[in-house]
Amino acid sequence: MLVAAYAVNLPLGNDLHTPALIAFGNLGAPLLAVTLLRRLGFSTELARLRDAGALVLAGGVSMVVSAGVGTLSLVLDGLPLGAAPLVAMTWWTGDTVGALLVTPFLLTLRQLSSTRPTPRRLVEAGALLTLTVLTAAVGFASPNGLRFLVFPVLAAAAVRFQLRGAAALALISSLGAPYAASRGAGGCARHSAARG
């Protein structure tokens, strides 16, 4: 993981220490998260409310490491000190939200049963997936802030497919925000990665 994080961040710096520091921060954050989750008695089944709370707490606290070390490395590489708080907050927010969206999805992959779904369940899952993509696309592309349109679909997925359905569709719907931002569409049109 350390080597991969270093290789991905290599083009970011003018020297070798910037990607190395970012790589160590990216390694330290999940290691701290795992340590905190173990201390909090986290169950990978995510069946209890306290597991969700532990995941939020550990995710939020641990990503301070990656954001802090990453921002420090950029300051050492020439980032103006005045820009550091915004960079750190943006970095922390991205890492934390990413962890909270991806972790439940990955944990549900372990729970996939070996039984084959019925054709009716496949049609229902396909319909919910299609609705999620459509409502996310419309919601994030809309200048009127219609991002809430996806919530009823996510609720239906949670009711019909429990955590597996909700986690997968929440992850898929979240891709609408960076897509809209990359195209300057909807509520993301006035924002940039630098300004937030």
mmCIF file of C-alpha atoms in Angstrom, residues 10-170:
data_model
loop_
_atom_site.group_PDB
_atom_site.id
_atom_site.type_symbol
_atom_site.label_atom_id
_atom_site.label_comp_id
_atom_site.label_asym_id
_atom_site.label_seq_id
_atom_site.Cartn_x
_atom_site.Cartn_y
_atom_site.Cartn_z
ATOM 1 C CA LEU A 10 4.956 10.959 -7.327
ATOM 2 C CA PRO A 11 3.817 13.469 -9.996
ATOM 3 C CA LEU A 12 2.550 15.893 -7.289
ATOM 4 C CA GLY A 13 5.835 17.114 -5.885
ATOM 5 C CA ASN A 14 8.925 18.808 -7.182
ATOM 6 C CA ASP A 15 11.028 16.407 -5.132
ATOM 7 C CA LEU A 16 10.798 12.939 -3.592
ATOM 8 C CA HIS A 17 9.852 13.897 -0.026
ATOM 9 C CA THR A 18 6.352 15.239 -0.868
ATOM 10 C CA PRO A 19 4.922 11.978 -2.272
ATOM 11 C CA ALA A 20 6.738 10.009 0.440
ATOM 12 C CA LEU A 21 5.099 12.055 3.221
ATOM 13 C CA ILE A 22 1.691 11.791 1.544
ATOM 14 C CA ALA A 23 2.162 8.021 1.222
ATOM 15 C CA PHE A 24 3.008 7.682 4.929
ATOM 16 C CA GLY A 25 -0.049 9.770 5.833
ATOM 17 C CA ASN A 26 -2.219 7.625 3.579
ATOM 18 C CA LEU A 27 -0.904 4.517 5.320
ATOM 19 C CA GLY A 28 -1.151 5.936 8.844
ATOM 20 C CA ALA A 29 -4.802 6.948 8.557
ATOM 21 C CA PRO A 30 -6.269 3.472 7.881
ATOM 22 C CA LEU A 31 -3.938 1.890 10.446
ATOM 23 C CA LEU A 32 -5.241 4.335 13.060
ATOM 24 C CA ALA A 33 -8.823 3.656 11.904
ATOM 25 C CA VAL A 34 -8.390 -0.107 12.376
ATOM 26 C CA THR A 35 -6.862 0.429 15.831
ATOM 27 C CA LEU A 36 -9.723 2.710 16.879
ATOM 28 C CA LEU A 37 -12.360 0.333 15.502
ATOM 29 C CA ARG A 38 -10.876 -2.570 17.461
ATOM 30 C CA ARG A 39 -10.843 -0.512 20.655
ATOM 31 C CA LEU A 40 -14.460 0.529 20.086
ATOM 32 C CA GLY A 41 -15.587 -3.103 19.674
ATOM 33 C CA PHE A 42 -16.588 -2.640 16.048
ATOM 34 C CA SER A 43 -18.329 -5.568 14.371
ATOM 35 C CA THR A 44 -17.863 -5.952 10.617
ATOM 36 C CA GLU A 45 -21.477 -7.120 10.359
ATOM 37 C CA LEU A 46 -22.578 -3.487 10.916
ATOM 38 C CA ALA A 47 -25.690 -4.823 12.630
ATOM 39 C CA ARG A 48 -25.689 -2.433 15.595
ATOM 40 C CA LEU A 49 -26.090 1.327 15.779
ATOM 41 C CA ARG A 50 -22.886 1.491 17.806
ATOM 42 C CA ASP A 51 -20.991 -0.045 14.851
ATOM 43 C CA ALA A 52 -22.160 2.809 12.625
ATOM 44 C CA GLY A 53 -21.136 5.326 15.294
ATOM 45 C CA ALA A 54 -17.739 3.676 15.695
ATOM 46 C CA LEU A 55 -17.206 3.779 11.942
ATOM 47 C CA VAL A 56 -18.048 7.489 11.776
ATOM 48 C CA LEU A 57 -15.837 8.312 14.776
ATOM 49 C CA ALA A 58 -12.861 6.230 13.653
ATOM 50 C CA GLY A 59 -13.179 7.449 10.064
ATOM 51 C CA GLY A 60 -13.337 11.102 11.053
ATOM 52 C CA VAL A 61 -10.511 10.972 13.592
ATOM 53 C CA SER A 62 -8.141 8.816 11.562
ATOM 54 C CA MET A 63 -8.420 10.857 8.380
ATOM 55 C CA VAL A 64 -6.930 13.805 10.273
ATOM 56 C CA VAL A 65 -3.640 11.934 9.859
ATOM 57 C CA SER A 66 -3.784 11.713 6.074
ATOM 58 C CA ALA A 67 -5.088 15.269 5.699
ATOM 59 C CA GLY A 68 -2.610 16.715 8.177
ATOM 60 C CA VAL A 69 0.461 14.931 6.861
ATOM 61 C CA GLY A 70 -0.593 15.534 3.258
ATOM 62 C CA THR A 71 -1.141 19.250 3.805
ATOM 63 C CA LEU A 72 2.140 19.567 5.700
ATOM 64 C CA SER A 73 3.961 17.909 2.811
ATOM 65 C CA LEU A 74 2.396 20.379 0.366
ATOM 66 C CA VAL A 75 3.389 23.324 2.601
ATOM 67 C CA LEU A 76 6.963 22.014 2.637
ATOM 68 C CA ASP A 77 6.733 21.807 -1.157
ATOM 69 C CA GLY A 78 5.655 25.444 -1.511
ATOM 70 C CA LEU A 79 1.923 25.641 -0.765
ATOM 71 C CA PRO A 80 1.216 29.076 0.799
ATOM 72 C CA LEU A 81 0.585 28.747 4.528
ATOM 73 C CA GLY A 82 -2.652 30.728 4.215
ATOM 74 C CA ALA A 83 -4.083 28.088 1.867
ATOM 75 C CA ALA A 84 -3.222 25.202 4.215
ATOM 76 C CA PRO A 85 -6.420 25.241 6.348
ATOM 77 C CA LEU A 86 -8.704 25.033 3.298
ATOM 78 C CA VAL A 87 -6.544 22.318 1.716
ATOM 79 C CA ALA A 88 -6.506 20.348 4.977
ATOM 80 C CA MET A 89 -10.283 20.628 5.432
ATOM 81 C CA THR A 90 -10.952 19.656 1.814
ATOM 82 C CA TRP A 91 -8.538 16.723 2.091
ATOM 83 C CA TRP A 92 -10.055 15.557 5.381
ATOM 84 C CA THR A 93 -13.606 15.844 4.048
ATOM 85 C CA GLY A 94 -12.788 13.866 0.906
ATOM 86 C CA ASP A 95 -10.964 11.117 2.782
ATOM 87 C CA THR A 96 -13.633 10.846 5.496
ATOM 88 C CA VAL A 97 -16.588 10.764 3.113
ATOM 89 C CA GLY A 98 -14.729 8.280 0.919
ATOM 90 C CA ALA A 99 -14.062 6.008 3.882
ATOM 91 C CA LEU A 100 -17.667 6.212 5.077
ATOM 92 C CA LEU A 101 -19.024 5.366 1.628
ATOM 93 C CA VAL A 102 -16.553 2.676 0.595
ATOM 94 C CA THR A 103 -16.091 0.805 3.899
ATOM 95 C CA PRO A 104 -19.729 -0.351 4.332
ATOM 96 C CA PHE A 105 -19.831 -1.389 0.676
ATOM 97 C CA LEU A 106 -16.658 -3.467 1.026
ATOM 98 C CA LEU A 107 -17.894 -5.029 4.250
ATOM 99 C CA THR A 108 -21.149 -6.082 2.578
ATOM 100 C CA LEU A 109 -19.228 -7.879 -0.166
ATOM 101 C CA ARG A 110 -18.133 -10.379 2.464
ATOM 102 C CA GLN A 111 -21.767 -11.084 3.291
ATOM 103 C CA LEU A 112 -22.830 -12.055 -0.221
ATOM 104 C CA SER A 113 -24.665 -15.340 -0.021
ATOM 105 C CA SER A 114 -23.961 -18.197 -2.346
ATOM 106 C CA THR A 115 -27.657 -18.542 -3.195
ATOM 107 C CA ARG A 116 -28.756 -17.325 -6.592
ATOM 108 C CA PRO A 117 -31.131 -14.382 -6.609
ATOM 109 C CA THR A 118 -34.516 -14.941 -8.161
ATOM 110 C CA PRO A 119 -35.319 -13.258 -11.497
ATOM 111 C CA ARG A 120 -37.759 -10.975 -9.658
ATOM 112 C CA ARG A 121 -35.018 -9.809 -7.260
ATOM 113 C CA LEU A 122 -32.681 -9.184 -10.197
ATOM 114 C CA VAL A 123 -35.304 -7.057 -11.941
ATOM 115 C CA GLU A 124 -35.964 -5.152 -8.718
ATOM 116 C CA ALA A 125 -32.238 -4.564 -8.156
ATOM 117 C CA GLY A 126 -31.822 -3.428 -11.764
ATOM 118 C CA ALA A 127 -34.738 -1.022 -11.429
ATOM 119 C CA LEU A 128 -33.307 0.479 -8.223
ATOM 120 C CA LEU A 129 -29.876 0.790 -9.832
ATOM 121 C CA THR A 130 -31.378 2.554 -12.866
ATOM 122 C CA LEU A 131 -33.411 4.890 -10.650
ATOM 123 C CA THR A 132 -30.326 5.670 -8.563
ATOM 124 C CA VAL A 133 -28.260 6.597 -11.610
ATOM 125 C CA LEU A 134 -31.075 8.698 -13.083
ATOM 126 C CA THR A 135 -31.938 10.562 -9.870
ATOM 127 C CA ALA A 136 -28.257 11.177 -9.095
ATOM 128 C CA ALA A 137 -27.646 12.459 -12.625
ATOM 129 C CA VAL A 138 -30.667 14.775 -12.521
ATOM 130 C CA GLY A 139 -30.062 15.838 -8.931
ATOM 131 C CA PHE A 140 -26.392 16.715 -9.256
ATOM 132 C CA ALA A 141 -26.780 18.313 -12.710
ATOM 133 C CA SER A 142 -29.678 20.486 -11.553
ATOM 134 C CA PRO A 143 -28.831 24.092 -10.665
ATOM 135 C CA ASN A 144 -31.712 24.062 -8.157
ATOM 136 C CA GLY A 145 -30.113 21.615 -5.731
ATOM 137 C CA LEU A 146 -32.319 18.580 -6.371
ATOM 138 C CA ARG A 147 -29.712 16.203 -4.953
ATOM 139 C CA PHE A 148 -32.271 14.991 -2.424
ATOM 140 C CA LEU A 149 -34.122 13.131 -5.197
ATOM 141 C CA VAL A 150 -31.890 10.106 -4.698
ATOM 142 C CA PHE A 151 -32.813 9.658 -1.017
ATOM 143 C CA PRO A 152 -36.170 7.901 -1.556
ATOM 144 C CA VAL A 153 -34.458 5.452 -3.906
ATOM 145 C CA LEU A 154 -31.728 4.769 -1.315
ATOM 146 C CA ALA A 155 -34.414 4.261 1.336
ATOM 147 C CA ALA A 156 -36.191 1.759 -0.919
ATOM 148 C CA ALA A 157 -32.904 -0.069 -1.473
ATOM 149 C CA ALA A 158 -32.312 -0.220 2.277
ATOM 150 C CA VAL A 159 -35.788 -1.634 2.878
ATOM 151 C CA ARG A 160 -35.655 -4.181 0.072
ATOM 152 C CA PHE A 161 -31.953 -5.164 0.109
ATOM 153 C CA GLN A 162 -30.857 -4.045 3.588
ATOM 154 C CA LEU A 163 -27.280 -2.815 4.057
ATOM 155 C CA ARG A 164 -25.984 -4.430 0.855
ATOM 156 C CA GLY A 165 -28.389 -2.499 -1.341
ATOM 157 C CA ALA A 166 -28.097 0.790 0.504
ATOM 158 C CA ALA A 167 -24.289 0.714 0.662
ATOM 159 C CA ALA A 168 -23.871 -0.128 -3.009
ATOM 160 C CA LEU A 169 -26.358 2.460 -4.257
ATOM 161 C CA ALA A 170 -25.076 5.176 -1.895
#
